[in-house]
């Protein structure tokens, strides 16, 4: 069936039948909605109905027509007409009585299109009963319905006038946490995972209290409605493993989705409770560190990539390095010595750290190349105001990445031993070129870290240390 059939036009002879300024027919829309009511509340028993009395499948003609309404609802005049005809109330009846997943999906999708318009979105959002019913759709087992529900929620959360209404509603509904975690931890539908991730990212960005609640959740079980509306106890989810599982699913197929989930992790590290949720997991943070380490060292900004790649990956790199930096810094706190002595997973932070240091320096090298290109482009477009604005925006995002990269690199250089340094020299991660790039970016802000590393480097390679001192005279004065 054609997913986007041509919507019906009104008869030109029927004056006043057009919906607003469109060519769509009011009479036709009215007839479809009327038939929809009959589908969920038939006057006589339908042989095609399930034992509960509701159809489990739509006939082809009805599905075709309701899909046309779905497409038409992207037009504001049509959306307003549907609102005036109380279409949201009709859809409430669908959600309550229909056993047809396809019909539920379409109705949620129509609501999602209608919510794109501010006044309608406010009306939908303020309807408490409708709001609760829509949140219950997150417990559905049908992926297309879950996708449309997530799109609808993201649309509402993106409207400042009603975002707080939905945040409060979600905060007061513990089943949302369980349903979202279940989707992230078990779904293989990449499109659904990306959209659910966008919802979580938006929620955490809007409300720190809700984020804290979800971080602390998982210590008690909550009950959410199952597909057949019977109570069902869901597993005891914790937010970090669920985020990691979703990130693994989307990492290869959807770069934008990976960016979303890395930003969620970054938001977690903005509060102490979030950092602790990551590093005090049963594996000591090993799974998180391994995933992020692998992304930086094996997938993103690789040696065979052109330097301009750092422009494309700047936001996801900034999120990843920010989380790694927070995790690395956490090991220097009061329990650090005890945890190393107990051979905890924190040893992972030192195992293979040379490839990570090499990757950090490569990112800085690529940014230097991008910086020179940006300067050249700025000169060429000096008379173009828009062009200058774009360059400045790119410079801003690259500066954020550079600051995060330098902070992590400085912390790691301070922890290096002679053995680590010798390993780095042997593997090629450390040489005069890479060390010069590191020093160039770290000085003078991270002078202590550079000085500490230079002392260790002198034990490992006196000649290289002397050459670096000559290139950076400020170091020689202090040694």
Short mmCIF file of C-alpha atoms in Angstrom, two decimals:
data_model
loop_
_atom_site.label_atom_id
_atom_site.label_comp_id
_atom_site.label_asym_id
_atom_site.label_seq_id
_atom_site.Cartn_x
_atom_site.Cartn_y
_atom_site.Cartn_z
CA UNK A 1 0.00 0.00 0.00
CA UNK A 2 1.18 3.52 -0.81
CA UNK A 3 2.26 5.08 2.48
CA UNK A 4 1.68 8.62 1.20
CA UNK A 5 -1.48 8.48 -0.95
CA UNK A 6 -2.82 11.69 -2.44
CA UNK A 7 -5.35 13.15 0.01
CA UNK A 8 -8.84 13.66 -1.36
CA UNK A 9 -9.80 17.07 -2.68
CA UNK A 10 -13.12 18.75 -2.00
CA UNK A 11 -15.62 19.10 -4.80
CA UNK A 12 -15.32 22.60 -6.20
CA UNK A 13 -19.09 22.71 -6.56
CA UNK A 14 -19.60 22.10 -2.84
CA UNK A 15 -19.01 25.62 -1.61
CA UNK A 16 -17.63 25.80 1.91
CA UNK A 17 -16.52 22.17 2.02
CA UNK A 18 -12.78 22.97 1.90
CA UNK A 19 -10.81 22.78 5.15
CA UNK A 20 -9.43 26.28 5.67
CA UNK A 21 -7.33 27.37 2.73
CA UNK A 22 -6.66 23.79 1.65
CA UNK A 23 -8.34 21.72 -1.05
CA UNK A 24 -9.16 18.97 1.44
CA UNK A 25 -12.78 18.04 2.03
CA UNK A 26 -14.43 18.59 5.40
CA UNK A 27 -17.11 16.06 4.49
CA UNK A 28 -14.53 13.40 3.69
CA UNK A 29 -12.59 14.01 6.92
CA UNK A 30 -15.83 13.90 8.89
CA UNK A 31 -16.78 10.60 7.30
CA UNK A 32 -13.41 9.01 8.09
CA UNK A 33 -13.55 10.08 11.74
CA UNK A 34 -17.12 8.79 11.97
CA UNK A 35 -16.05 5.44 10.57
CA UNK A 36 -13.19 5.42 13.05
CA UNK A 37 -15.67 5.76 15.89
CA UNK A 38 -17.62 2.83 14.45
CA UNK A 39 -14.47 0.73 14.28
CA UNK A 40 -13.84 1.05 18.01
CA UNK A 41 -17.53 0.96 18.99
CA UNK A 42 -19.40 -1.14 16.41
CA UNK A 43 -23.19 -1.09 16.58
CA UNK A 44 -23.35 -4.85 15.91
CA UNK A 45 -20.88 -7.66 16.58
CA UNK A 46 -18.24 -7.91 13.86
CA UNK A 47 -17.22 -11.42 12.74
CA UNK A 48 -13.68 -10.06 12.19
CA UNK A 49 -13.46 -8.83 15.76
CA UNK A 50 -11.42 -10.44 18.52
CA UNK A 51 -13.14 -12.19 21.44
CA UNK A 52 -12.95 -8.92 23.37
CA UNK A 53 -15.06 -7.28 20.68
CA UNK A 54 -12.43 -5.10 18.99
CA UNK A 55 -10.79 -5.60 15.63
CA UNK A 56 -7.14 -6.62 15.65
CA UNK A 57 -6.57 -5.60 12.02
CA UNK A 58 -7.79 -2.74 9.85
CA UNK A 59 -9.40 -3.43 6.52
CA UNK A 60 -7.39 -2.06 3.61
CA UNK A 61 -9.78 0.78 2.75
CA UNK A 62 -9.94 2.07 6.33
CA UNK A 63 -6.18 1.89 6.73
CA UNK A 64 -5.69 3.73 3.46
CA UNK A 65 -8.10 6.49 4.49
CA UNK A 66 -6.76 6.95 8.01
CA UNK A 67 -3.22 7.11 6.59
CA UNK A 68 -4.42 9.92 4.34
CA UNK A 69 -5.62 11.76 7.42
CA UNK A 70 -2.20 11.15 8.99
CA UNK A 71 -0.51 12.82 6.02
CA UNK A 72 -3.07 15.64 5.88
CA UNK A 73 -2.62 16.42 9.60
CA UNK A 74 0.75 18.01 8.83
CA UNK A 75 -1.26 20.95 7.46
CA UNK A 76 -2.21 23.43 10.18
CA UNK A 77 -5.72 24.02 8.82
CA UNK A 78 -6.40 20.29 8.85
CA UNK A 79 -4.92 19.94 12.33
CA UNK A 80 -7.17 22.72 13.60
CA UNK A 81 -10.20 21.09 11.98
CA UNK A 82 -9.36 17.79 13.67
CA UNK A 83 -9.00 19.62 16.97
CA UNK A 84 -12.40 21.27 16.54
CA UNK A 85 -13.94 17.89 15.73
CA UNK A 86 -12.53 16.54 19.02
CA UNK A 87 -10.26 14.09 17.24
CA UNK A 88 -8.05 13.73 20.38
CA UNK A 89 -11.08 12.39 22.28
CA UNK A 90 -11.76 9.91 19.48
CA UNK A 91 -8.14 8.77 19.65
CA UNK A 92 -8.53 8.34 23.42
CA UNK A 93 -11.26 5.85 22.63
CA UNK A 94 -8.93 4.09 20.19
CA UNK A 95 -6.22 3.76 22.84
CA UNK A 96 -8.72 2.44 25.37
CA UNK A 97 -10.57 -0.06 23.18
CA UNK A 98 -8.56 -0.92 20.08
CA UNK A 99 -6.50 -4.10 19.93
CA UNK A 100 -5.12 -3.12 16.53
CA UNK A 101 -1.47 -1.96 16.81
CA UNK A 102 -1.54 -0.34 13.37
CA UNK A 103 -4.55 1.79 14.26
CA UNK A 104 -2.94 2.87 17.53
CA UNK A 105 0.27 3.79 15.73
CA UNK A 106 -1.57 5.93 13.16
CA UNK A 107 -3.64 7.75 15.79
CA UNK A 108 -0.57 8.57 17.88
CA UNK A 109 1.14 9.71 14.68
CA UNK A 110 -1.74 12.06 13.84
CA UNK A 111 -1.57 13.52 17.34
CA UNK A 112 2.15 13.97 16.89
CA UNK A 113 1.59 15.97 13.71
CA UNK A 114 -1.10 18.07 15.39
CA UNK A 115 1.23 18.79 18.33
CA UNK A 116 3.65 20.54 15.99
CA UNK A 117 1.31 23.55 16.17
CA UNK A 118 1.61 25.54 19.38
CA UNK A 119 -2.04 26.09 20.30
CA UNK A 120 -2.96 22.48 19.62
CA UNK A 121 0.08 21.26 21.52
CA UNK A 122 -0.98 23.30 24.54
CA UNK A 123 -4.48 21.84 24.36
CA UNK A 124 -3.19 18.27 24.10
CA UNK A 125 -0.67 18.80 26.87
CA UNK A 126 -3.15 20.27 29.33
CA UNK A 127 -5.52 17.30 28.95
CA UNK A 128 -4.44 15.25 31.95
CA UNK A 129 -6.31 12.11 30.93
CA UNK A 130 -4.88 12.18 27.42
CA UNK A 131 -1.41 12.86 28.82
CA UNK A 132 -1.56 9.82 31.10
CA UNK A 133 -2.89 7.59 28.32
CA UNK A 134 -0.09 8.69 25.99
CA UNK A 135 2.55 7.93 28.60
CA UNK A 136 1.05 4.45 28.95
CA UNK A 137 1.77 3.92 25.24
CA UNK A 138 5.46 3.77 26.21
CA UNK A 139 4.65 0.37 27.73
CA UNK A 140 3.36 -0.89 24.38
CA UNK A 141 5.07 -3.86 22.74
CA UNK A 142 4.59 -2.48 19.23
CA UNK A 143 7.74 -0.72 17.97
CA UNK A 144 5.98 1.58 15.45
CA UNK A 145 3.61 2.77 18.19
CA UNK A 146 6.55 3.34 20.54
CA UNK A 147 8.30 5.33 17.82
CA UNK A 148 5.29 7.60 17.22
CA UNK A 149 4.77 8.03 20.96
CA UNK A 150 8.39 9.06 21.39
CA UNK A 151 8.09 11.54 18.52
CA UNK A 152 4.99 13.04 20.09
CA UNK A 153 6.68 13.39 23.48
CA UNK A 154 9.78 14.97 21.94
CA UNK A 155 7.60 17.45 20.05
CA UNK A 156 5.84 18.48 23.26
CA UNK A 157 9.07 18.65 25.27
CA UNK A 158 10.54 20.92 22.59
CA UNK A 159 7.78 23.49 23.09
CA UNK A 160 8.78 25.78 26.01
CA UNK A 161 5.16 26.62 26.80
CA UNK A 162 4.27 23.03 27.74
CA UNK A 163 7.61 21.31 28.39
CA UNK A 164 7.30 21.66 32.17
CA UNK A 165 3.85 20.07 32.09
CA UNK A 166 5.29 16.93 30.55
CA UNK A 167 8.39 16.91 32.76
CA UNK A 168 6.19 17.04 35.86
CA UNK A 169 3.84 14.38 34.47
CA UNK A 170 6.76 12.07 33.69
CA UNK A 171 8.36 12.71 37.07
CA UNK A 172 5.14 11.65 38.79
CA UNK A 173 4.74 8.52 36.66
CA UNK A 174 7.40 5.95 37.72
CA UNK A 175 6.41 3.51 34.97
CA UNK A 176 7.91 5.86 32.37
CA UNK A 177 11.38 5.19 33.77
CA UNK A 178 10.87 1.43 33.58
CA UNK A 179 9.43 1.52 30.07
CA UNK A 180 12.17 3.78 28.71
CA UNK A 181 14.89 1.65 30.30
CA UNK A 182 13.29 -1.50 28.92
CA UNK A 183 13.30 -0.03 25.40
CA UNK A 184 16.92 1.11 25.65
CA UNK A 185 18.12 -2.20 27.05
CA UNK A 186 16.19 -4.59 24.81
CA UNK A 187 15.17 -2.98 21.50
CA UNK A 188 17.12 -3.58 18.31
CA UNK A 189 15.11 -0.97 16.37
CA UNK A 190 17.71 1.74 15.76
CA UNK A 191 15.19 4.39 14.74
CA UNK A 192 13.22 3.81 17.94
CA UNK A 193 16.36 3.84 20.09
CA UNK A 194 17.47 7.15 18.60
CA UNK A 195 14.09 8.78 19.22
CA UNK A 196 13.82 7.47 22.78
CA UNK A 197 17.37 8.68 23.37
CA UNK A 198 16.38 12.14 22.16
CA UNK A 199 13.49 12.13 24.64
CA UNK A 200 15.77 11.17 27.54
CA UNK A 201 18.39 13.70 26.47
CA UNK A 202 15.76 16.45 26.35
CA UNK A 203 14.32 15.45 29.73
CA UNK A 204 17.71 15.48 31.44
CA UNK A 205 18.60 18.79 29.81
CA UNK A 206 15.32 20.36 30.94
CA UNK A 207 15.19 19.10 34.51
CA UNK A 208 18.10 18.13 36.73
CA UNK A 209 15.76 16.89 39.48
CA UNK A 210 14.22 14.34 37.14
CA UNK A 211 17.69 13.25 36.04
CA UNK A 212 18.71 12.78 39.66
CA UNK A 213 15.57 10.75 40.32
CA UNK A 214 16.32 8.48 37.40
CA UNK A 215 19.96 8.11 38.47
CA UNK A 216 18.84 7.04 41.94
CA UNK A 217 16.11 4.80 40.54
CA UNK A 218 16.61 1.09 40.09
CA UNK A 219 16.85 0.46 43.81
CA UNK A 220 13.10 -0.10 43.99
CA UNK A 221 10.74 -1.76 41.56
CA UNK A 222 7.83 0.03 39.96
CA UNK A 223 4.87 -1.49 38.18
CA UNK A 224 3.74 -0.43 34.73
CA UNK A 225 0.81 -1.56 32.59
CA UNK A 226 1.54 -4.29 30.09
CA UNK A 227 0.06 -4.50 26.64
CA UNK A 228 -3.01 -6.33 27.92
CA UNK A 229 -3.43 -3.76 30.71
CA UNK A 230 -2.69 -6.27 33.45
CA UNK A 231 -0.07 -5.22 36.03
CA UNK A 232 3.37 -6.50 35.21
CA UNK A 233 6.49 -6.11 37.32
CA UNK A 234 9.40 -4.97 35.20
CA UNK A 235 13.07 -5.79 35.87
CA UNK A 236 15.06 -3.67 38.29
CA UNK A 237 16.68 -1.33 35.76
CA UNK A 238 19.61 1.00 36.32
CA UNK A 239 20.01 3.91 33.94
CA UNK A 240 23.70 3.62 32.98
CA UNK A 241 23.68 0.00 31.69
CA UNK A 242 20.53 0.77 29.69
CA UNK A 243 22.16 3.80 28.05
CA UNK A 244 25.26 1.76 27.23
CA UNK A 245 23.22 -1.04 25.66
CA UNK A 246 21.35 1.42 23.45
CA UNK A 247 24.60 3.14 22.46
CA UNK A 248 26.06 -0.19 21.37
CA UNK A 249 23.02 -0.82 19.17
CA UNK A 250 23.16 2.55 17.39
CA UNK A 251 26.94 3.07 17.18
CA UNK A 252 27.42 1.43 13.77
CA UNK A 253 24.17 2.39 12.04
CA UNK A 254 23.41 5.88 13.26
CA UNK A 255 26.16 8.43 14.10
CA UNK A 256 23.53 10.96 15.19
CA UNK A 257 22.09 8.42 17.60
CA UNK A 258 25.51 7.73 19.08
CA UNK A 259 25.93 11.48 19.55
CA UNK A 260 22.64 11.57 21.47
CA UNK A 261 23.57 8.76 23.86
CA UNK A 262 27.05 10.14 24.47
CA UNK A 263 25.47 13.48 25.37
CA UNK A 264 23.16 11.71 27.83
CA UNK A 265 26.22 10.22 29.54
CA UNK A 266 27.84 13.65 29.56
CA UNK A 267 24.76 15.13 31.24
CA UNK A 268 25.01 12.43 33.92
CA UNK A 269 28.55 13.55 34.74
CA UNK A 270 27.36 17.10 35.48
CA UNK A 271 26.21 15.87 38.91
CA UNK A 272 28.18 13.87 41.46
CA UNK A 273 25.46 11.25 41.65
CA UNK A 274 25.78 10.63 37.93
CA UNK A 275 29.54 10.14 38.07
CA UNK A 276 29.11 7.75 40.97
CA UNK A 277 26.42 5.82 39.06
CA UNK A 278 28.99 5.28 36.32
CA UNK A 279 32.12 4.45 38.31
CA UNK A 280 30.44 2.56 41.15
CA UNK A 281 28.62 0.14 38.89
CA UNK A 282 29.23 -3.56 39.72
CA UNK A 283 32.02 -3.61 37.12
CA UNK A 284 33.62 -0.46 38.52
CA UNK A 285 32.86 1.50 35.37
CA UNK A 286 34.71 -0.97 33.16
CA UNK A 287 31.94 -1.29 30.55
CA UNK A 288 31.54 2.46 30.18
CA UNK A 289 35.26 3.10 29.96
CA UNK A 290 35.77 0.23 27.48
CA UNK A 291 33.04 1.49 25.13
CA UNK A 292 34.22 5.09 25.15
CA UNK A 293 37.88 4.08 24.95
CA UNK A 294 37.12 1.91 21.92
CA UNK A 295 35.20 4.69 20.20
CA UNK A 296 38.06 7.17 20.59
CA UNK A 297 40.92 4.80 19.85
CA UNK A 298 39.36 2.58 17.18
CA UNK A 299 36.53 4.44 15.42
CA UNK A 300 36.55 8.22 15.67
CA UNK A 301 39.20 10.58 14.27
CA UNK A 302 41.53 7.83 13.09
CA UNK A 303 44.99 8.25 11.46
CA UNK A 304 43.65 7.45 7.98
CA UNK A 305 40.88 10.06 8.30
CA UNK A 306 41.33 13.54 6.83
CA UNK A 307 41.85 16.21 9.52
CA UNK A 308 38.51 17.81 8.63
CA UNK A 309 36.83 14.77 10.23
CA UNK A 310 37.21 16.49 13.58
CA UNK A 311 34.68 19.07 12.39
CA UNK A 312 32.08 16.38 11.73
CA UNK A 313 32.74 14.53 14.99
CA UNK A 314 33.37 17.47 17.31
CA UNK A 315 30.16 17.15 19.38
CA UNK A 316 30.31 13.40 19.94
CA UNK A 317 34.05 13.61 20.68
CA UNK A 318 33.44 16.39 23.19
CA UNK A 319 30.81 14.30 24.99
CA UNK A 320 32.95 11.16 25.05
CA UNK A 321 36.09 12.92 26.26
CA UNK A 322 34.09 14.79 28.88
CA UNK A 323 32.85 11.50 30.35
CA UNK A 324 36.31 9.91 30.18
CA UNK A 325 37.78 12.97 31.89
CA UNK A 326 35.19 12.82 34.68
CA UNK A 327 35.84 9.11 35.18
CA UNK A 328 39.60 9.55 35.15
CA UNK A 329 39.45 12.43 37.62
CA UNK A 330 37.24 10.41 39.97
CA UNK A 331 40.03 7.89 40.52
CA UNK A 332 42.18 10.53 42.18
CA UNK A 333 39.68 11.03 44.98
CA UNK A 334 39.94 9.58 48.47
CA UNK A 335 39.21 5.93 47.57
CA UNK A 336 41.69 5.84 44.68
CA UNK A 337 44.60 4.28 46.58
CA UNK A 338 42.44 1.66 48.26
CA UNK A 339 40.78 0.68 44.98
CA UNK A 340 44.10 0.24 43.18
CA UNK A 341 45.41 -1.93 46.00
CA UNK A 342 42.28 -4.08 45.77
CA UNK A 343 42.93 -4.59 42.04
CA UNK A 344 39.59 -3.08 41.09
CA UNK A 345 38.55 -2.35 37.55
CA UNK A 346 40.14 1.05 37.91
CA UNK A 347 43.33 -0.59 36.64
CA UNK A 348 41.58 -0.44 33.31
CA UNK A 349 42.22 3.30 33.24
CA UNK A 350 45.93 2.62 33.03
CA UNK A 351 45.82 -0.44 30.83
CA UNK A 352 46.51 0.67 27.31
CA UNK A 353 46.42 4.37 28.16
CA UNK A 354 49.09 5.13 25.56
CA UNK A 355 46.68 4.62 22.61
CA UNK A 356 44.28 7.01 24.30
CA UNK A 357 47.00 9.62 24.81
CA UNK A 358 47.98 9.17 21.17
CA UNK A 359 44.36 9.69 20.12
CA UNK A 360 44.06 12.84 22.22
CA UNK A 361 47.16 14.31 20.63
CA UNK A 362 45.92 13.38 17.15
CA UNK A 363 42.65 15.21 17.85
CA UNK A 364 44.64 18.29 18.82
CA UNK A 365 46.74 17.98 15.66
CA UNK A 366 43.63 17.73 13.49
CA UNK A 367 42.13 20.76 15.23
CA UNK A 368 45.24 22.77 14.44
CA UNK A 369 44.73 21.92 10.77
CA UNK A 370 41.06 22.87 10.96
CA UNK A 371 41.98 26.10 12.71
CA UNK A 372 44.29 27.12 9.89
CA UNK A 373 41.63 26.28 7.33
CA UNK A 374 39.07 28.31 9.26
CA UNK A 375 41.38 31.32 9.25
CA UNK A 376 41.88 30.98 5.49
CA UNK A 377 38.13 30.68 4.93
CA UNK A 378 37.50 33.69 7.13
CA UNK A 379 39.86 35.81 5.06
CA UNK A 380 38.22 34.68 1.83
CA UNK A 381 34.75 35.53 3.12
CA UNK A 382 35.67 38.67 5.02
CA UNK A 383 32.90 40.63 3.36
CA UNK A 384 30.25 37.95 3.98
CA UNK A 385 28.61 38.37 7.38
CA UNK A 386 26.91 34.96 7.32
CA UNK A 387 30.14 33.23 6.48
CA UNK A 388 31.92 34.83 9.39
CA UNK A 389 29.14 33.80 11.76
CA UNK A 390 29.40 30.15 10.63
CA UNK A 391 33.16 30.15 11.11
CA UNK A 392 32.84 31.65 14.58
CA UNK A 393 30.29 29.03 15.55
CA UNK A 394 32.58 26.26 14.32
CA UNK A 395 35.46 27.84 16.26
CA UNK A 396 33.31 27.86 19.41
CA UNK A 397 32.51 24.13 19.23
CA UNK A 398 36.10 23.27 18.42
CA UNK A 399 37.27 25.33 21.40
CA UNK A 400 35.00 23.33 23.68
CA UNK A 401 36.46 20.10 22.30
CA UNK A 402 40.00 21.43 22.68
CA UNK A 403 39.43 22.46 26.30
CA UNK A 404 38.03 19.04 27.22
CA UNK A 405 40.77 17.24 25.31
CA UNK A 406 43.53 19.26 27.00
CA UNK A 407 42.11 18.69 30.47
CA UNK A 408 42.03 14.91 30.02
CA UNK A 409 45.46 14.83 28.38
CA UNK A 410 47.04 16.88 31.16
CA UNK A 411 45.58 14.59 33.83
CA UNK A 412 46.81 11.48 32.04
CA UNK A 413 50.32 12.86 31.46
CA UNK A 414 50.65 13.54 35.18
CA UNK A 415 50.01 9.88 35.95
CA UNK A 416 52.55 8.44 33.52
CA UNK A 417 55.46 6.41 34.83
CA UNK A 418 58.80 5.75 33.18
CA UNK A 419 57.49 2.36 32.05
CA UNK A 420 54.37 3.89 30.50
CA UNK A 421 56.48 6.48 28.73
CA UNK A 422 58.90 3.91 27.35
CA UNK A 423 55.92 1.95 26.06
CA UNK A 424 54.55 5.09 24.39
CA UNK A 425 57.88 5.79 22.74
CA UNK A 426 58.16 2.22 21.52
CA UNK A 427 54.62 2.20 20.10
CA UNK A 428 55.09 5.54 18.37
CA UNK A 429 52.45 7.42 20.33
CA UNK A 430 55.16 9.65 21.79
CA UNK A 431 57.80 11.35 19.66
CA UNK A 432 59.07 14.86 19.17
CA UNK A 433 56.20 15.83 16.87
CA UNK A 434 53.40 14.53 19.11
CA UNK A 435 54.98 15.84 22.29
CA UNK A 436 55.48 19.25 20.70
CA UNK A 437 51.81 19.34 19.72
CA UNK A 438 50.80 18.38 23.27
CA UNK A 439 53.05 21.01 24.84
CA UNK A 440 51.90 23.68 22.39
CA UNK A 441 48.29 23.14 23.41
CA UNK A 442 48.80 22.53 27.13
CA UNK A 443 51.09 25.45 27.89
CA UNK A 444 50.87 27.67 29.82
CA UNK A 445 47.57 26.59 31.48
CA UNK A 446 48.73 23.07 32.33
CA UNK A 447 52.35 23.92 33.05
CA UNK A 448 52.56 21.65 36.11
CA UNK A 449 51.39 18.62 34.12
CA UNK A 450 53.84 19.28 31.30
CA UNK A 451 56.69 19.80 33.76
CA UNK A 452 55.83 16.57 35.57
CA UNK A 453 55.71 14.62 32.32
CA UNK A 454 59.01 16.12 31.14
CA UNK A 455 60.75 14.87 34.27
CA UNK A 456 59.54 11.33 33.57
CA UNK A 457 60.41 11.69 29.88
CA UNK A 458 63.96 12.69 30.79
CA UNK A 459 64.39 9.32 32.50
CA UNK A 460 63.05 7.50 29.45
CA UNK A 461 64.65 9.55 26.62
CA UNK A 462 67.08 12.28 27.64
CA UNK A 463 67.65 13.43 24.04
CA UNK A 464 63.95 13.93 23.33
CA UNK A 465 63.52 15.81 26.63
CA UNK A 466 66.44 18.13 25.75
CA UNK A 467 65.01 18.81 22.29
CA UNK A 468 61.63 19.70 23.76
CA UNK A 469 63.23 22.03 26.29
CA UNK A 470 64.92 23.85 23.41
CA UNK A 471 61.59 24.23 21.58
CA UNK A 472 59.85 25.42 24.74
CA UNK A 473 62.31 27.66 26.63
CA UNK A 474 59.82 28.37 29.44
CA UNK A 475 60.25 24.77 30.58
CA UNK A 476 64.02 24.99 30.79
CA UNK A 477 63.87 28.01 33.09
CA UNK A 478 61.96 25.97 35.65
CA UNK A 479 64.02 22.77 35.48
#
